[in-house]
Short mmCIF file of C-alpha atoms in Angstrom, two decimals:
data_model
loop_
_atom_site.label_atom_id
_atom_site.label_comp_id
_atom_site.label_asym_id
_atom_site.label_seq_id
_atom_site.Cartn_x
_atom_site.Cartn_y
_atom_site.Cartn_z
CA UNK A 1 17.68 53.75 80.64
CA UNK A 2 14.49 54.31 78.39
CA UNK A 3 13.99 57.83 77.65
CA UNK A 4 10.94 58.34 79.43
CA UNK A 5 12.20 57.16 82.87
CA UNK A 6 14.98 59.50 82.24
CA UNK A 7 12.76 61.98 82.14
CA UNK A 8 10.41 61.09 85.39
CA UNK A 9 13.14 60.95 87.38
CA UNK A 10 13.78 64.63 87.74
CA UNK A 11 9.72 65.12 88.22
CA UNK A 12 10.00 62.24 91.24
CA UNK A 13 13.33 64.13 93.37
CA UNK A 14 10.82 66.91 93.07
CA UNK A 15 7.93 65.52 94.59
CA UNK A 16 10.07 63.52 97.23
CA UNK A 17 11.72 66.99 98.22
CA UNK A 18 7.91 68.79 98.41
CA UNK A 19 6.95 65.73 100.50
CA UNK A 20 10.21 66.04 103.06
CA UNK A 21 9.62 69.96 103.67
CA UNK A 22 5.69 69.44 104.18
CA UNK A 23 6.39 67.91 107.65
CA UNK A 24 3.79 68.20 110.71
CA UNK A 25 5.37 71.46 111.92
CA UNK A 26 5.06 73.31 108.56
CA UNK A 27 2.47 71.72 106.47
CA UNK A 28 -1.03 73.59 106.54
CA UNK A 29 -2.75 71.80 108.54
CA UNK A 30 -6.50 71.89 108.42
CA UNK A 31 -7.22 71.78 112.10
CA UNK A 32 -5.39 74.15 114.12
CA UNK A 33 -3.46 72.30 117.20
CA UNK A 34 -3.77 73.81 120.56
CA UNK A 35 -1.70 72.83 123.68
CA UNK A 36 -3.96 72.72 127.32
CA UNK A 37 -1.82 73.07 130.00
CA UNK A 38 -3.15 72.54 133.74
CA UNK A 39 0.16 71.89 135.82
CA UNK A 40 -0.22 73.88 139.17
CA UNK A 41 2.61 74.86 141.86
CA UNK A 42 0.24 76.62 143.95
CA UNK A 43 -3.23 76.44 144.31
CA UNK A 44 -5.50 73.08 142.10
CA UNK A 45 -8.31 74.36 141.21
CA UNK A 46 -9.46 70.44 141.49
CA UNK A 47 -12.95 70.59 140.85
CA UNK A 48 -13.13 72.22 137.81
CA UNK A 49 -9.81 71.83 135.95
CA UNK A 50 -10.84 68.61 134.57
CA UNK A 51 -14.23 70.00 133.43
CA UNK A 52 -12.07 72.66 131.77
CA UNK A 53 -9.89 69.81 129.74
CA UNK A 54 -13.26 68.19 128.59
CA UNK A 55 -14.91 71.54 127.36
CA UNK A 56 -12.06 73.00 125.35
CA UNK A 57 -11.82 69.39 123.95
CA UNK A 58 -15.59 69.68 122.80
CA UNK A 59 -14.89 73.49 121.48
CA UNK A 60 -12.37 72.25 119.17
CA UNK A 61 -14.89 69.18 117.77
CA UNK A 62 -17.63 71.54 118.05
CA UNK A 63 -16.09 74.60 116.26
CA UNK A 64 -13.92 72.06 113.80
CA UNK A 65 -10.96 74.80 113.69
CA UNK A 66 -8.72 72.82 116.24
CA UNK A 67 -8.10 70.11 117.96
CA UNK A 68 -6.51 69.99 122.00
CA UNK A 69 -3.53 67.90 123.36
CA UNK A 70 -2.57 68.58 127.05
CA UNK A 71 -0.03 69.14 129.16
CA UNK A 72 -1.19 67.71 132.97
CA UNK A 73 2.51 66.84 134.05
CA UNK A 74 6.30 68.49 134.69
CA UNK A 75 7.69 65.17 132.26
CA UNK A 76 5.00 66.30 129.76
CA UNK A 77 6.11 70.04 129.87
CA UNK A 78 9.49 69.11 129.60
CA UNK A 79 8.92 66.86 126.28
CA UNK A 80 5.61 69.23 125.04
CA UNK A 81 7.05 72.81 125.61
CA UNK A 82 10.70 73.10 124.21
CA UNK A 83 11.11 75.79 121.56
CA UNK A 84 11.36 72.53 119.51
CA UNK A 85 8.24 70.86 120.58
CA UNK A 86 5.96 73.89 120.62
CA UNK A 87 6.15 73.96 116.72
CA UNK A 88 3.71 71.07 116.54
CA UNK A 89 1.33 73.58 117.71
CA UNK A 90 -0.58 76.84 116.84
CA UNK A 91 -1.11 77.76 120.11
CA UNK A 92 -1.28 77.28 124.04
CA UNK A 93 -4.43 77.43 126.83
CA UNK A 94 -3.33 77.88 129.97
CA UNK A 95 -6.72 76.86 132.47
CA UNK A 96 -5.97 77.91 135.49
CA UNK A 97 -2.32 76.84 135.93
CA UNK A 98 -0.56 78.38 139.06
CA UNK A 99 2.94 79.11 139.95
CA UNK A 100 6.34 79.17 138.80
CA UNK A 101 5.58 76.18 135.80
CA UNK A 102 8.76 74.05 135.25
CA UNK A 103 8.86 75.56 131.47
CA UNK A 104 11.68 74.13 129.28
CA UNK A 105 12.73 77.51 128.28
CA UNK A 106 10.36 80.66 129.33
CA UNK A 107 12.08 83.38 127.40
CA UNK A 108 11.96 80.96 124.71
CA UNK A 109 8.03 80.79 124.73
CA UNK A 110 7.37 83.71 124.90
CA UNK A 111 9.45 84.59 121.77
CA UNK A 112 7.49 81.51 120.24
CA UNK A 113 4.34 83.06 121.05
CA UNK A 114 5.46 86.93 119.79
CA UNK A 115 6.32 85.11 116.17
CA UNK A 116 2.85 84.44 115.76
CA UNK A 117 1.04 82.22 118.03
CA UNK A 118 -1.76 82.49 120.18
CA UNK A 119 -1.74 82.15 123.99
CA UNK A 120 -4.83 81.69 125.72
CA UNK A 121 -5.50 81.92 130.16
CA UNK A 122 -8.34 81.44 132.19
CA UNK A 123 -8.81 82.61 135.34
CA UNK A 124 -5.50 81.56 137.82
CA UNK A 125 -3.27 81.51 134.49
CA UNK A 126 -3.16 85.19 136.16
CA UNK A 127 -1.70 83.35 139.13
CA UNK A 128 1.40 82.02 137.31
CA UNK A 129 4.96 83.35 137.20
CA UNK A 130 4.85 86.14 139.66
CA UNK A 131 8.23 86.17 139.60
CA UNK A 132 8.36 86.44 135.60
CA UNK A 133 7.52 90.02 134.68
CA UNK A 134 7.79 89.27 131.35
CA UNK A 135 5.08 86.78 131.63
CA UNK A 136 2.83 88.79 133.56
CA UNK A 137 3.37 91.76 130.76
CA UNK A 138 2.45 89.15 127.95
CA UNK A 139 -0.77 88.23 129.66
CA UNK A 140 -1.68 91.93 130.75
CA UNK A 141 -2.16 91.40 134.25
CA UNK A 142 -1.53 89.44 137.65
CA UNK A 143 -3.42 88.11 140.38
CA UNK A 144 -3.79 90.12 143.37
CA UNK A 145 -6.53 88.48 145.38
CA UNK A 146 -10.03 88.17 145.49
CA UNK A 147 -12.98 87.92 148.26
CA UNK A 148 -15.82 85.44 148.81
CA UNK A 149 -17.56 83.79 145.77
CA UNK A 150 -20.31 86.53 144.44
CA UNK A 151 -22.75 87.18 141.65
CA UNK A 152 -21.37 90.43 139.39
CA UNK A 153 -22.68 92.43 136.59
CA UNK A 154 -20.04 91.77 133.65
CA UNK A 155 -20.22 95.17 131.82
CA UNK A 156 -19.44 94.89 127.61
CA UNK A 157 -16.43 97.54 126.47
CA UNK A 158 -16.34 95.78 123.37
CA UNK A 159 -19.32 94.35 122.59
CA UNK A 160 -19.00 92.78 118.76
CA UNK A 161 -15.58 90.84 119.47
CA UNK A 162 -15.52 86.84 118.65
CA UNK A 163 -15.66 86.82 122.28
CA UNK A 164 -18.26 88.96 123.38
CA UNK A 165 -20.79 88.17 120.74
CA UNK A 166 -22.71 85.57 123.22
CA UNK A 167 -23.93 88.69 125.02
CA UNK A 168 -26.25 90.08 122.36
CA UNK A 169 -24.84 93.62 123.30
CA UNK A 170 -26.04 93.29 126.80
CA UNK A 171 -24.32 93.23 130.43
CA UNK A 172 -24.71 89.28 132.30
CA UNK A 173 -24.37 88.16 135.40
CA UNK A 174 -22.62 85.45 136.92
CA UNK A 175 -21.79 84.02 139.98
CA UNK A 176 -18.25 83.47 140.38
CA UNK A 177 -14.76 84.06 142.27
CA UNK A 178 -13.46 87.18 141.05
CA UNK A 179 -10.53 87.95 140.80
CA UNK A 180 -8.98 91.33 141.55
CA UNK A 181 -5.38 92.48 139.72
CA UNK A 182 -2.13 94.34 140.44
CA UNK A 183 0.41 94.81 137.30
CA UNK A 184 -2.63 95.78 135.45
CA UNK A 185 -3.07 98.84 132.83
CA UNK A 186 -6.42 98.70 131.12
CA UNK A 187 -4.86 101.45 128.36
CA UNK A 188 -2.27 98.50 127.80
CA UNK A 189 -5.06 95.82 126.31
CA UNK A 190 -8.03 95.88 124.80
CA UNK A 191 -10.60 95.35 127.18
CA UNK A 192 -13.69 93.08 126.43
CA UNK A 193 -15.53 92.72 129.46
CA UNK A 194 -15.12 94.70 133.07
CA UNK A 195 -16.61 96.06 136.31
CA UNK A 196 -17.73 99.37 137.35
CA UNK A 197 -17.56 98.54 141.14
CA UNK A 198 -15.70 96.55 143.05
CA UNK A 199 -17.28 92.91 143.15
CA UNK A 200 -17.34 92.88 146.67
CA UNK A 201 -17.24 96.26 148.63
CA UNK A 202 -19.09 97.83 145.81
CA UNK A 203 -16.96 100.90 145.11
CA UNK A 204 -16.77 102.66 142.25
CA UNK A 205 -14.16 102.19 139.90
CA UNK A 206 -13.12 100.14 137.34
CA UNK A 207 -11.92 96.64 137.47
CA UNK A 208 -11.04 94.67 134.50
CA UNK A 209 -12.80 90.97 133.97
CA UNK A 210 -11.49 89.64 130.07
CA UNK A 211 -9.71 91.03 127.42
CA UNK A 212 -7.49 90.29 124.46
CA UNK A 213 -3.86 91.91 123.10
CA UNK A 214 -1.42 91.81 120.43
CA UNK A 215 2.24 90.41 121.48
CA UNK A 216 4.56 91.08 118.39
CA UNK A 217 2.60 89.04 115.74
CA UNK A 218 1.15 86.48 118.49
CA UNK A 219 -2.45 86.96 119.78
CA UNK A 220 -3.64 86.65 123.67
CA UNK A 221 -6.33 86.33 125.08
CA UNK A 222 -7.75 85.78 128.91
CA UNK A 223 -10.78 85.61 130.65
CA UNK A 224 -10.96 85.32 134.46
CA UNK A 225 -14.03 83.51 134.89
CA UNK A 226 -13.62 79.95 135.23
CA UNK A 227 -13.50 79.10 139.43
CA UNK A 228 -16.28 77.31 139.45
CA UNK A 229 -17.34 73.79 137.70
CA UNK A 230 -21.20 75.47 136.70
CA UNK A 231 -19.41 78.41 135.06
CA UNK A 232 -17.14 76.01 132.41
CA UNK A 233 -20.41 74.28 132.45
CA UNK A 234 -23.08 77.32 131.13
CA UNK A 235 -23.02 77.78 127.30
CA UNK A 236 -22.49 81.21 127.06
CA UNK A 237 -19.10 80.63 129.25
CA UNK A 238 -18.03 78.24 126.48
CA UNK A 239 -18.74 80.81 123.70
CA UNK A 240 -16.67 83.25 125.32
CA UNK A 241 -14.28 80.88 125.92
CA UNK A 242 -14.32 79.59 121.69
CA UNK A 243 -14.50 82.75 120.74
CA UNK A 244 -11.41 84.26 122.60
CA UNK A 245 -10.01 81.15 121.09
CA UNK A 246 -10.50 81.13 117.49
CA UNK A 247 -9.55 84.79 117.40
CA UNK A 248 -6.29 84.11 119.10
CA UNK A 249 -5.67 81.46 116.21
CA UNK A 250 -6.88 84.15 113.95
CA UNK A 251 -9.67 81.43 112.89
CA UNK A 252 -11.59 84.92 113.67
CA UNK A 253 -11.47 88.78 113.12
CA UNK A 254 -11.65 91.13 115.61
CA UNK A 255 -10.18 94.47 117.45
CA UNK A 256 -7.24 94.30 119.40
CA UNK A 257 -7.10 98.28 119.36
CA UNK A 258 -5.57 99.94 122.48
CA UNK A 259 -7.55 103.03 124.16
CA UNK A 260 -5.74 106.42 123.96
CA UNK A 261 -3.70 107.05 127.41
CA UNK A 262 -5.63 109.25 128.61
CA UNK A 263 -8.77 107.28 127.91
CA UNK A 264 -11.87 106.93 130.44
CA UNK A 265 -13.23 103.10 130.03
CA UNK A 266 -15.90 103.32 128.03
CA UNK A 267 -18.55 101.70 130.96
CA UNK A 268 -17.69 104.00 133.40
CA UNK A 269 -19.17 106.47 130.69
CA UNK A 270 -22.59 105.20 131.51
#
């Protein structure tokens, strides 16, 4: 064998090796890949699930730090969400899934989510796993019920996060189902956007609307806006939405600082 093949060879094993180890799962990728799931056992939120798929779809195009696949069946579930499977992806959005999901192995994702990954809910992911405490823990709070549709005031507690930037610094309004929460401990997230009254009765107090955690080295972040078809519709929805999003791929800085126990929420200071 000529002497210089002789010495390629070793050079080519090399770069065939490098090549074999940079496979989909591990190779930097230059688009982030997030999962959409939407399978229901309870309650379809018909209308405005499909809007939902389209939007994030158009965030990740838009934004051009991910890209969406989706999960609208139990078959898909079972071949998309296996400890296996989920390492083809950087994270998960759960819009407005409901129920006890037929997931491959739940203990499973969650530990996939706690080694780094990001897990993102909109409004009835609340309303999934009731019987999964450790689910409802990871998302930082569970679905207790809510009254008739009604405009509220959503008050800023952290007003310069990727997801509350939209707002300028300012309270909105929207009109929206909102949701109320059991299994909920503001001091145990790091709370974005709330209530100082009850959406519906009006009484004082706080009530928590979107906010973002740490879990292990995984990132989460819900919202629980997103009933209605207008609301995935308005622009500022869909900035809160990206933002939540990139900073739960940690495409974005911000704080996911959690308040002293014995904090008072900073709007009920006003």
């Amino acid at each position: 064998m000529p002497r210089l093949h002789r010495r390629l060879l070793p050079l080519a094993a090399l770069a065939l090796g490098a090549a074999f180890l940079a496979t989909p799962t591990t190779a930097h990728r230059a688009k982030k890949k997030l999962l959409v799931v939407t399978v229901t056992k309870g309650f379809r939120h018909g209308d405005s699930i499909p809007v939902a798929e389209k939007v994030l779809a158009e965030l990740g195009a838009k934004s051009g730090k991910f890209e969406v696949d989706y999960v609208r069946t139990d078959e898909e579930m079972a071949q998309k969400m296996t400890v296996a499977a989920l390492k083809n992806y950087d994270g998960v959005f759960f819009a407005s899934t409901t129920g006890n999901l037929p997931l491959p192995d739940k203990d499973g994702f969650l530990a996939w989510i706690k080694e780094g990954h990001a897990f993102c809910g909109a409004h009835a992911a609340s309303d999934t796993f009731h019987d999964f405490p450790a689910y409802i823990e990871m998302i930082g709070g569970e679905f207790k019920t809510h009254g008739a549709q009604v405009e509220i005031e959503g008050l800023l507690e952290d007003d310069s996060h990727p997801a509350t930037k939209v707002f300028e610094k300012k309270s909105f309004k929207v009109f929206d189902e909102i949701y109320q929460f059991k299994s909920f401990d503001w001091t145990k997230v790091h709370a974005l956007v709330g209530m100082d009254k009850h959406p519906n009765s009006k009484e004082p107090g706080y009530y928590g609307v979107s906010w973002v955690k740490e879990y292990g080295k995984g990132r989460v972040f819900y919202t629980s806006l997103g009933h209605r078809v207008d609301v995935w519709q308005k622009p500022w929805y869909q900035e809160h939405v990206l933002g939540g999003i990139l900073w739960s791929l940690k495409e974005a800085k911000g704080s996911a600082k959690l308040p002293k126990p014995d904090a008072t929420p900073a709007i009920l200071k006003k």
